[in-house]
XYZ file of C-alpha atoms in Angstrom:
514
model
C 134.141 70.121 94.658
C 134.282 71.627 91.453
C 133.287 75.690 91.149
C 130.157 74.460 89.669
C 129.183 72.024 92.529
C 129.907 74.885 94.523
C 127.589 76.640 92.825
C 124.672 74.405 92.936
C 124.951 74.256 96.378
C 124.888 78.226 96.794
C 121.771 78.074 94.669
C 120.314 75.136 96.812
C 120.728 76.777 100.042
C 119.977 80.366 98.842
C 116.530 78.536 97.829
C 115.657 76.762 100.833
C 116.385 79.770 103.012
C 114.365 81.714 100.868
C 111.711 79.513 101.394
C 111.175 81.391 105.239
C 109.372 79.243 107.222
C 108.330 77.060 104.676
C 105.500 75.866 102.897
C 102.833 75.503 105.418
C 103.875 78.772 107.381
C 103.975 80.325 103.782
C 100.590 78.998 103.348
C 98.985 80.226 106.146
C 100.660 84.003 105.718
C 98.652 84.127 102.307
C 95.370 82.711 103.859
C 95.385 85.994 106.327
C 95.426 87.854 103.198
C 99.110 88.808 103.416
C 101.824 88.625 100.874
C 105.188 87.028 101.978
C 108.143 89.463 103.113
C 110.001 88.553 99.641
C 107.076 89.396 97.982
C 106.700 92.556 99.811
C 110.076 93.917 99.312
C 110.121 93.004 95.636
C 106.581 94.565 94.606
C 108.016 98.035 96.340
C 111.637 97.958 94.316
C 112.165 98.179 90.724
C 111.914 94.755 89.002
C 115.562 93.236 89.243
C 117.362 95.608 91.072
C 116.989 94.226 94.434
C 120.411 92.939 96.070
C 120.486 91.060 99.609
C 121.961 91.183 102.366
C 123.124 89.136 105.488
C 120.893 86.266 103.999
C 122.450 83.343 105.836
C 122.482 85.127 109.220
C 121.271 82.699 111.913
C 120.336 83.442 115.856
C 122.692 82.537 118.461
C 120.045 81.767 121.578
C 120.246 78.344 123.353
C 118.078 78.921 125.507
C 114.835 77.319 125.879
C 115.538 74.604 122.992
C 116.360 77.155 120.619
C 119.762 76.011 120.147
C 117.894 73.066 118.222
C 115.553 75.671 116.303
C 116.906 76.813 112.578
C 115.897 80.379 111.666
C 116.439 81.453 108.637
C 117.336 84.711 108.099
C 116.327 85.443 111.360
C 113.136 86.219 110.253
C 113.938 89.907 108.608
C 115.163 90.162 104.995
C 117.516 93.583 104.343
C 119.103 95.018 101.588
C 119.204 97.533 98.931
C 117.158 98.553 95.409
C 115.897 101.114 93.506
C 112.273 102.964 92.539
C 111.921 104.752 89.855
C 115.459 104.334 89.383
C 117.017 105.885 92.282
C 118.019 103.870 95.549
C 116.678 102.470 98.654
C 117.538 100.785 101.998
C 114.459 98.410 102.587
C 113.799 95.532 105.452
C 111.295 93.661 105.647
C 109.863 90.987 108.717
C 109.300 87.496 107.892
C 106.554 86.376 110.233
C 106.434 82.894 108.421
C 109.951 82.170 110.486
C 109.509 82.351 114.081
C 106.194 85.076 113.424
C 108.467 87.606 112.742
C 109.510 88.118 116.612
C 113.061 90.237 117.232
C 116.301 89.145 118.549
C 119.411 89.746 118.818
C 120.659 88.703 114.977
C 117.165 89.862 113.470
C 117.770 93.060 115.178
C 121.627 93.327 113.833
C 120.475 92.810 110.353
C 117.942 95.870 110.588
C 120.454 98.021 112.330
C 123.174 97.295 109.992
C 120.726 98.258 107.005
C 119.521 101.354 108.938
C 123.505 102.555 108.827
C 123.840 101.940 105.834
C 120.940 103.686 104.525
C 122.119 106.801 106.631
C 125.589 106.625 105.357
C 124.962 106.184 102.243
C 122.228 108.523 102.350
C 119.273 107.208 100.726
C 115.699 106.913 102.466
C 114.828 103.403 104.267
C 112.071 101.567 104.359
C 111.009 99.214 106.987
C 108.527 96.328 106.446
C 106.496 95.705 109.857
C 105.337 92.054 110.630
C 106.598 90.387 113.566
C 104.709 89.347 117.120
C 107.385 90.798 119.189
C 110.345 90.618 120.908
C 111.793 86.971 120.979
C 110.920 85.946 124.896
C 113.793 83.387 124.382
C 116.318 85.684 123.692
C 115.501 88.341 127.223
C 116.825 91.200 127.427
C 119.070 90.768 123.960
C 115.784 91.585 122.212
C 114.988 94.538 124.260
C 118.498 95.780 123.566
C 117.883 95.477 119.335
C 115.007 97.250 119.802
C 116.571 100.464 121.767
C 119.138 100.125 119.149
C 116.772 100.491 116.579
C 115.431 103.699 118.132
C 118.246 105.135 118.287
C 119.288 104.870 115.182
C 115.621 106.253 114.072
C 116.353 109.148 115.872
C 119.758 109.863 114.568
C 118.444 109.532 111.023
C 115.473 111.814 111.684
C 115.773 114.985 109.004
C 118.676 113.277 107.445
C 116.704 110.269 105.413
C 113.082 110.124 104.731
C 112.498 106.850 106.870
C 108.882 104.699 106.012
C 107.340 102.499 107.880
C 104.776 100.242 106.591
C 102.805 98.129 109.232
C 101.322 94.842 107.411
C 100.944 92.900 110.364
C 100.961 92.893 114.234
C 103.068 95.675 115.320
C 102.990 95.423 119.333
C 104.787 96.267 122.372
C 107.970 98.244 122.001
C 107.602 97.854 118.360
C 105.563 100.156 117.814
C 108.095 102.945 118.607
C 109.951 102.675 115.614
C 107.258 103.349 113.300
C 106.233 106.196 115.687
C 109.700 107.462 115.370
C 109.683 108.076 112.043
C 108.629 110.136 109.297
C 105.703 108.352 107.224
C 103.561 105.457 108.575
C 101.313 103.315 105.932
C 98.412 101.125 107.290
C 96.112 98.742 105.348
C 92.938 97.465 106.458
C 91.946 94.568 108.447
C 95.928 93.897 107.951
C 97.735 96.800 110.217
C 97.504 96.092 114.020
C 99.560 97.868 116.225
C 99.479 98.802 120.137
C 101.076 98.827 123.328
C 99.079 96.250 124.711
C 96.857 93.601 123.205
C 93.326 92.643 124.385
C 94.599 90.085 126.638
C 96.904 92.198 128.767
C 93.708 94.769 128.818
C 90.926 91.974 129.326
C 93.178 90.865 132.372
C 94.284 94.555 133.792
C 91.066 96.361 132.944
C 88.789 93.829 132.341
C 87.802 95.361 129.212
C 86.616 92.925 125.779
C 87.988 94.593 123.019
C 89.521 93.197 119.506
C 92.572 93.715 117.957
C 91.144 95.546 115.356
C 88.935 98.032 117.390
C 91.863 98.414 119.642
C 94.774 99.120 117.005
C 93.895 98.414 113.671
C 94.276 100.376 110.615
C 91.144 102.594 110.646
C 91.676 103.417 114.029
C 95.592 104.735 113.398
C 94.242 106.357 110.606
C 91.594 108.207 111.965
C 91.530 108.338 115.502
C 95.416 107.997 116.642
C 96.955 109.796 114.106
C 99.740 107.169 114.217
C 99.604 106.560 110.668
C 99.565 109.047 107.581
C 98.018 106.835 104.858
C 95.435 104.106 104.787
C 94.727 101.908 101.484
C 92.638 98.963 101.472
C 95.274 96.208 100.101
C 98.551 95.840 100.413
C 99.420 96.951 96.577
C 97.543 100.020 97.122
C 99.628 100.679 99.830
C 102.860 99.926 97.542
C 101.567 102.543 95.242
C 100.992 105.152 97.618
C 104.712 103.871 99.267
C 106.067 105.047 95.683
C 104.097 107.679 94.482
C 105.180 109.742 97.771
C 108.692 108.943 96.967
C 108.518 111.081 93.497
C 107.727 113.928 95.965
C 110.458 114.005 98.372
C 114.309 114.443 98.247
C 116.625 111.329 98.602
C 118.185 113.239 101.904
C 118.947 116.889 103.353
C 121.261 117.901 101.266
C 119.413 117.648 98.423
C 115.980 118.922 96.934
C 113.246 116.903 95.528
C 113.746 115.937 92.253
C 111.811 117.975 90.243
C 109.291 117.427 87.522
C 108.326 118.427 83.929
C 106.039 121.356 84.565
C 102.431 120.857 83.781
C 99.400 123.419 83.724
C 96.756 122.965 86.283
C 93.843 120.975 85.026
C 90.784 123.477 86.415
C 90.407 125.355 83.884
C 87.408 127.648 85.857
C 87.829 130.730 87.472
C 89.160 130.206 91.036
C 87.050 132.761 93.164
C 84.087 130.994 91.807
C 84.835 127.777 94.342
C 84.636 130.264 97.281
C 80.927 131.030 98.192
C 79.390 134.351 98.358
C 78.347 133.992 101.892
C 81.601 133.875 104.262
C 79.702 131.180 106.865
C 79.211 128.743 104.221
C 81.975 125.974 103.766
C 83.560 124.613 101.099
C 86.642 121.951 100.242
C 89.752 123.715 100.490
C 91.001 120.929 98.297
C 89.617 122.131 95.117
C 91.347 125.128 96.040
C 94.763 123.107 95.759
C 93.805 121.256 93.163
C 93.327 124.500 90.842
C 96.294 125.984 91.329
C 99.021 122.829 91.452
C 100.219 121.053 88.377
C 97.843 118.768 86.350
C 95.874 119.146 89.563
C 97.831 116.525 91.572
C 97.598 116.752 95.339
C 98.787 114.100 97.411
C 97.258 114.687 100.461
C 99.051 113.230 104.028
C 96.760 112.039 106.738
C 93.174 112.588 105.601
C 91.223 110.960 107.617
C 93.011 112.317 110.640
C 92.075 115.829 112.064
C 89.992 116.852 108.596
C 89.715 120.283 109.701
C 93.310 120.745 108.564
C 94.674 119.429 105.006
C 98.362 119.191 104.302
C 100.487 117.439 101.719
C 102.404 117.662 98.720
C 101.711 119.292 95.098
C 103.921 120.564 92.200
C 103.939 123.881 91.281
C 105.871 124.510 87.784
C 107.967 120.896 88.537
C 108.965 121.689 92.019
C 107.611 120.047 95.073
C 105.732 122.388 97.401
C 104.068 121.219 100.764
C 100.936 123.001 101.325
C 98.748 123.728 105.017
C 95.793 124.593 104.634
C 92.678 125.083 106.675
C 89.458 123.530 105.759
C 86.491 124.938 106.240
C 84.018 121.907 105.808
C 85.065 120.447 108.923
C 84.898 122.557 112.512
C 85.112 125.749 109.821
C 88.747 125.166 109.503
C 89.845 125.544 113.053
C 92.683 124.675 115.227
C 92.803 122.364 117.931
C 95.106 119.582 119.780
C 94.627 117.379 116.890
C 95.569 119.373 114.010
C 97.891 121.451 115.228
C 100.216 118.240 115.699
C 99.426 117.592 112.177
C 100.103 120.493 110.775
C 103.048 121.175 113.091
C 104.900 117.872 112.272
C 104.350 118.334 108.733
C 105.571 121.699 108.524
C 108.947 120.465 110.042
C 109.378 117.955 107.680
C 109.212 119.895 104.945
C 111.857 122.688 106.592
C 114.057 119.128 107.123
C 114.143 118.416 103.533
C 114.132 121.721 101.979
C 110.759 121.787 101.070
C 108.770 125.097 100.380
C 105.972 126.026 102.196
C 102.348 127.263 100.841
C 100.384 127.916 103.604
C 96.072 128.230 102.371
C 94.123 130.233 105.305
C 90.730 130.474 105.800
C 89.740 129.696 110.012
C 87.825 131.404 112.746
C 90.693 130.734 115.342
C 91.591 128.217 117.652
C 88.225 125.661 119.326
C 86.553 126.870 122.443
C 85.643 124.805 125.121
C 86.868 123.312 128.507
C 87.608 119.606 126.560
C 89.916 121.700 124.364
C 91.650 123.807 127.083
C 91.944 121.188 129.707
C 93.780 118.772 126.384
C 96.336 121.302 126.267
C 95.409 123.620 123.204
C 97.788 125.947 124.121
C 100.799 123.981 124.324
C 99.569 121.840 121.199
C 98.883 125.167 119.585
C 101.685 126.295 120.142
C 103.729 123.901 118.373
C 102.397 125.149 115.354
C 104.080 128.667 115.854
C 107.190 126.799 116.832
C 107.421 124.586 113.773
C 106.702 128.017 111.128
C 108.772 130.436 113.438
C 111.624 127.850 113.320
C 111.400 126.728 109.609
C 114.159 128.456 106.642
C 112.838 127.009 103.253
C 110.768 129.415 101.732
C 107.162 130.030 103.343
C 104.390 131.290 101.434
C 100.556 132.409 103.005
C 97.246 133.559 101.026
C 94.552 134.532 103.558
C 91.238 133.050 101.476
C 88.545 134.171 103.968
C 89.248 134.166 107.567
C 92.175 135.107 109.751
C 91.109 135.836 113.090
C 92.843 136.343 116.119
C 95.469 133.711 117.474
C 94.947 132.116 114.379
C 95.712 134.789 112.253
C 99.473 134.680 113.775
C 99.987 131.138 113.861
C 99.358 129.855 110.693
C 102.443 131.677 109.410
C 101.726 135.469 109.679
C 104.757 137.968 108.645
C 105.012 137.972 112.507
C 106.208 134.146 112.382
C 108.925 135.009 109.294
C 106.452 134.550 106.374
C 108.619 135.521 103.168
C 105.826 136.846 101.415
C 102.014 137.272 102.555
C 99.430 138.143 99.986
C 95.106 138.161 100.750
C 92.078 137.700 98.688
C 89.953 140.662 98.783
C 87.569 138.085 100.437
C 89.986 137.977 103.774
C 89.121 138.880 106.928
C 91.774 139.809 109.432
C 90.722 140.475 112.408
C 91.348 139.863 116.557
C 87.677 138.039 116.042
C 85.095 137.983 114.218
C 83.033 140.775 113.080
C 79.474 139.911 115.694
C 81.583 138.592 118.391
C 83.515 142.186 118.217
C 80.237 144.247 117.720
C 79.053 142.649 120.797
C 81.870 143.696 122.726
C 82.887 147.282 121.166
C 79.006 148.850 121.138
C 77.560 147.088 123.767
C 76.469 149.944 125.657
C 75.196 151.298 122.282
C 73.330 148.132 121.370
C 71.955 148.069 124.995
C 70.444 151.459 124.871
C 68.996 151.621 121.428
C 65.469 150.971 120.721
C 65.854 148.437 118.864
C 69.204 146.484 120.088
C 69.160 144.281 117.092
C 68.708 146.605 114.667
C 71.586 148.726 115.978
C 73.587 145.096 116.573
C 73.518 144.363 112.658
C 74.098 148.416 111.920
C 77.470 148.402 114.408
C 78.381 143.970 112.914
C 78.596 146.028 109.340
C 80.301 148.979 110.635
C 82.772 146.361 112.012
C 83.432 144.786 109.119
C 83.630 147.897 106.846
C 86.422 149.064 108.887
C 88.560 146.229 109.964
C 86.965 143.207 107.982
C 89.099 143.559 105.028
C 92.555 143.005 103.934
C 93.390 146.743 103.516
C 93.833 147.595 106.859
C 96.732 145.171 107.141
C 97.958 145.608 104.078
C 98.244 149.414 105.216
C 100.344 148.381 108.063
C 102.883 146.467 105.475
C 101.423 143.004 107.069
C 100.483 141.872 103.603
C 102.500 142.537 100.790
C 99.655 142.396 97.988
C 96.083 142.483 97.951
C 95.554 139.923 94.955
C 92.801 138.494 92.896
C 92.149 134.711 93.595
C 92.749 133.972 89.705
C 96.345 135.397 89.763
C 97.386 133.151 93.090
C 99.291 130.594 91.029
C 101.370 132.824 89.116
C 102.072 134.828 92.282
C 102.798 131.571 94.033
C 105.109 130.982 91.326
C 107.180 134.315 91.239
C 107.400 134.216 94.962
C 108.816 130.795 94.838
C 111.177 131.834 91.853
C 112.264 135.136 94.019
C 112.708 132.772 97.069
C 115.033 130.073 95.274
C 118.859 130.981 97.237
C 116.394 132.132 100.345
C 118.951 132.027 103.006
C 118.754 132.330 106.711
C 120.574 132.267 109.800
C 119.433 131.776 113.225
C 121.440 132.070 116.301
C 123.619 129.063 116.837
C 122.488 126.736 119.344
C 122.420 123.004 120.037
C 118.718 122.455 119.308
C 115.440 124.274 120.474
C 112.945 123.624 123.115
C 109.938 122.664 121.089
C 106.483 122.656 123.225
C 106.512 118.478 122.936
């Protein structure tokens, strides 16, 4: 044949293997609502800079008639891109061939992109949609799965690894997601679990659907499995991307920062923080007026609301920010948010990330549900994750800083660089009527009237350890400042912090409370 024969016939097969699983499998993918793995990969990536890989890869089972089946691809599409310029490992499951299900080639092709990515040093994303492990294949599909995890694991703090779940998700799959850093749901589209509702009808003999069982809202609420929920897949895209103009390509490196921009609140600050200090308010707003042009992309919201975290820009740079919120549970910790906030503040140590930590919380929740959940080894991953991080660590005490609390959500104590109050805080070992209670009881007792000398000995309380002075006495806070100036303190502190270097003891790895 002649080189252009030859070339036809490339661009024949390349076409009919890019067809998946054909027409009618194509078909029915886009009557569920989804878009086709091609599609997928290519509305994420720059337009034209996508390059594939291992295209013509076909399985190698013969068992159970599949020597007579034709794959193509294997069911995953891999390769490399850009966004926004810079690039990208991405895979992405074809459940029109074979409904996406693993074996032993499809799981090559993802573990040769995963190495890749890691060498190469560039974040990966991974496109979810497949039924399972290929039953055909045995235990060859159980092996590309451990393989998988592995290689998760080795890459975790090195690349930023995605996962993006727009499809079934079940079994051991759903480890890999788990295993790494960001996981993006959409609704009525993300399904993911253990077990489906047959195994459980049949073991439990429970009735449940997939979508009460695992879907999106669920993950993204209840779970905690997944960090952002849109309702269609392009939303999703578009969250996929914006949080990849917040984070650094790998370790080594910083995010890439932005052309500084004034924050859009334009108010006075201390007048978002009511009057009264047992009345709530968003902590949010709070963010919002002191990051750049008021962007804050906030991880896992509908999950454990009484803590907010994510990512803002102060002056260009990215900064992730912890912060209490006092609209839900009056900002407290429990199980639940302490693994939030705990997981985030490690990934921001990972990829040199600074730390602004917003207080305003009563302590950690009472009750026997809590204790008998494990608050205090949950809690305690918290002090872990701020006593272990280097990058730079910032904390403003708003209201509130009682107790346990106080310490854990990065006191000096932990290795706070810098520590600065409102003259609104209150730092305390409680609060000022549970201490009254305790410290003049026999007072209160005796007196003629008990709750007149109750709210006499609540204000002495508060007059004399209510404040921020007394700590800032001790040297615990460095500056006493006034809500309006927190930005340009957060920025000087930042600025000051920039070669910040420490150097714990050498060591293979800590013990975190897991």
């Amino acid at each position: 044949m002649s080189l252009k024969k030859h070339i036809l016939d490339l661009r024949k097969r390349k076409e009919k293997v890019e067809m998946g699983g054909g027409e009618k499998a194509i078909e029915k993918q886009v009557a569920m609502g989804k878009m086709t793995a091609r599609e997928r990969v290519l509305a994420i990536l720059d337009q034209d800079s996508f390059t594939e890989y291992d295209l013509f890869v076909e399985h190698t089972a013969k068992d159970f008639g599949m020597d007579k089946k034709q794959l193509h691809g294997d069911g995953v599409i891999i390769g490399t891109g850009t966004v926004y310029g810079a690039p990208i490992a991405i895979f992405a499951q074809d459940f029109t061939v074979a409904g996406g299900s693993l074996g032993l080639m499809h799981a090559r092709k993802i573990t040769k992109i995963m190495d890749h990515a890691l060498k190469m040093r560039v974040p990966l994303i991974g496109i979810n949609d497949s039924g399972g492990a290929r039953i055909q294949e045995g235990v060859n599909s159980l092996a590309g799965y451990g393989e998988i995890f592995y290689r998760n694991t080795i890459a975790s703090g090195v690349i930023p690894q995605i996962s993006v779940i727009l499809g079934p998700c079940a079994g051991g799959a759903v480890y890999s997601p788990a295993l790494t850093d960001f996981v993006f749901v959409v609704d009525q589209i993300s399904k993911m679990f253990i077990t489906g509702p047959g195994v459980i009808k049949t073991v439990l003999g429970e009735e449940i659907s997939m979508e009460e069982l695992g879907g999106a809202r669920v993950h993204a609420e209840t779970t905690g499995n997944a960090h952002f929920f849109a309702e269609s897949e392009q939303e999703c895209f578009d969250q996929i991307k914006k949080l990849i103009t917040f984070i650094p390509w790998n370790n080594t490196q910083k995010a890439k920062e932005f052309p500084p921009k004034e924050p859009l609140f334009k108010g006075n600050i201390e007048d978002l923080i009511p009057a009264d200090p047992r009345n709530p308010y968003d902590v949010r707003d709070v963010i919002k007026g002191i990051v750049d042009d008021g962007d804050f992309f906030e991880i896992q919201e509908l999950f454990a609301a009484n803590i907010v975290i994510g990512f803002g820009r102060l002056k260009g740079q990215t900064i992730g920010f912890v912060a209490n919120q006092p609209l839900v549970l009056a900002g407290v910790l429990d199980c639940d948010s302490s693994d939030k906030a705990a997981r985030f503040i490690r990934y921001c140590d990972s990829f040199n990330i600074p730390i602004v930590t917003l207080e305003d919380m009563p302590g950690y929740l009472p009750g026997a549900d809590q204790e008998h959940a494990g608050v205090i080894r949950h809690g305690a991953k918290v002090l872990y994750a701020y006593s272990e991080a280097t990058v730079p660590k910032i904390t403003v005490i708003l209201r509130k800083a009682y107790g346990g609390g106080y310490i854990a959500m990065n006191s000096r104590h932990l290795g706070a660089d810098f520590m600065f109050a409102w003259p609104t805080a209150e730092i305390a070992v409680m609060g000022p009527e549970g201490a009254a209670n305790i410290i003049f009881k026999k007072e209160i007792d005796n007196a003629e009237n008990p709750e007149e000398m109750r709210q006499l000995k609540v204000q002495e309380y508060k007059e004399k350890f209510a404040n921020p002075y007394v700590a800032a006495a001790k040297g615990y806070i460095d500056s006493v400042i006034e809500p309006n100036e927190t930005r340009n303190i957060l920025l000087h502190a930042l600025e000051v912090s920039e070669y910040k270097d420490v150097q714990h003891p050498e060591k293979k790895h800590g013990i975190p409370p897991f």
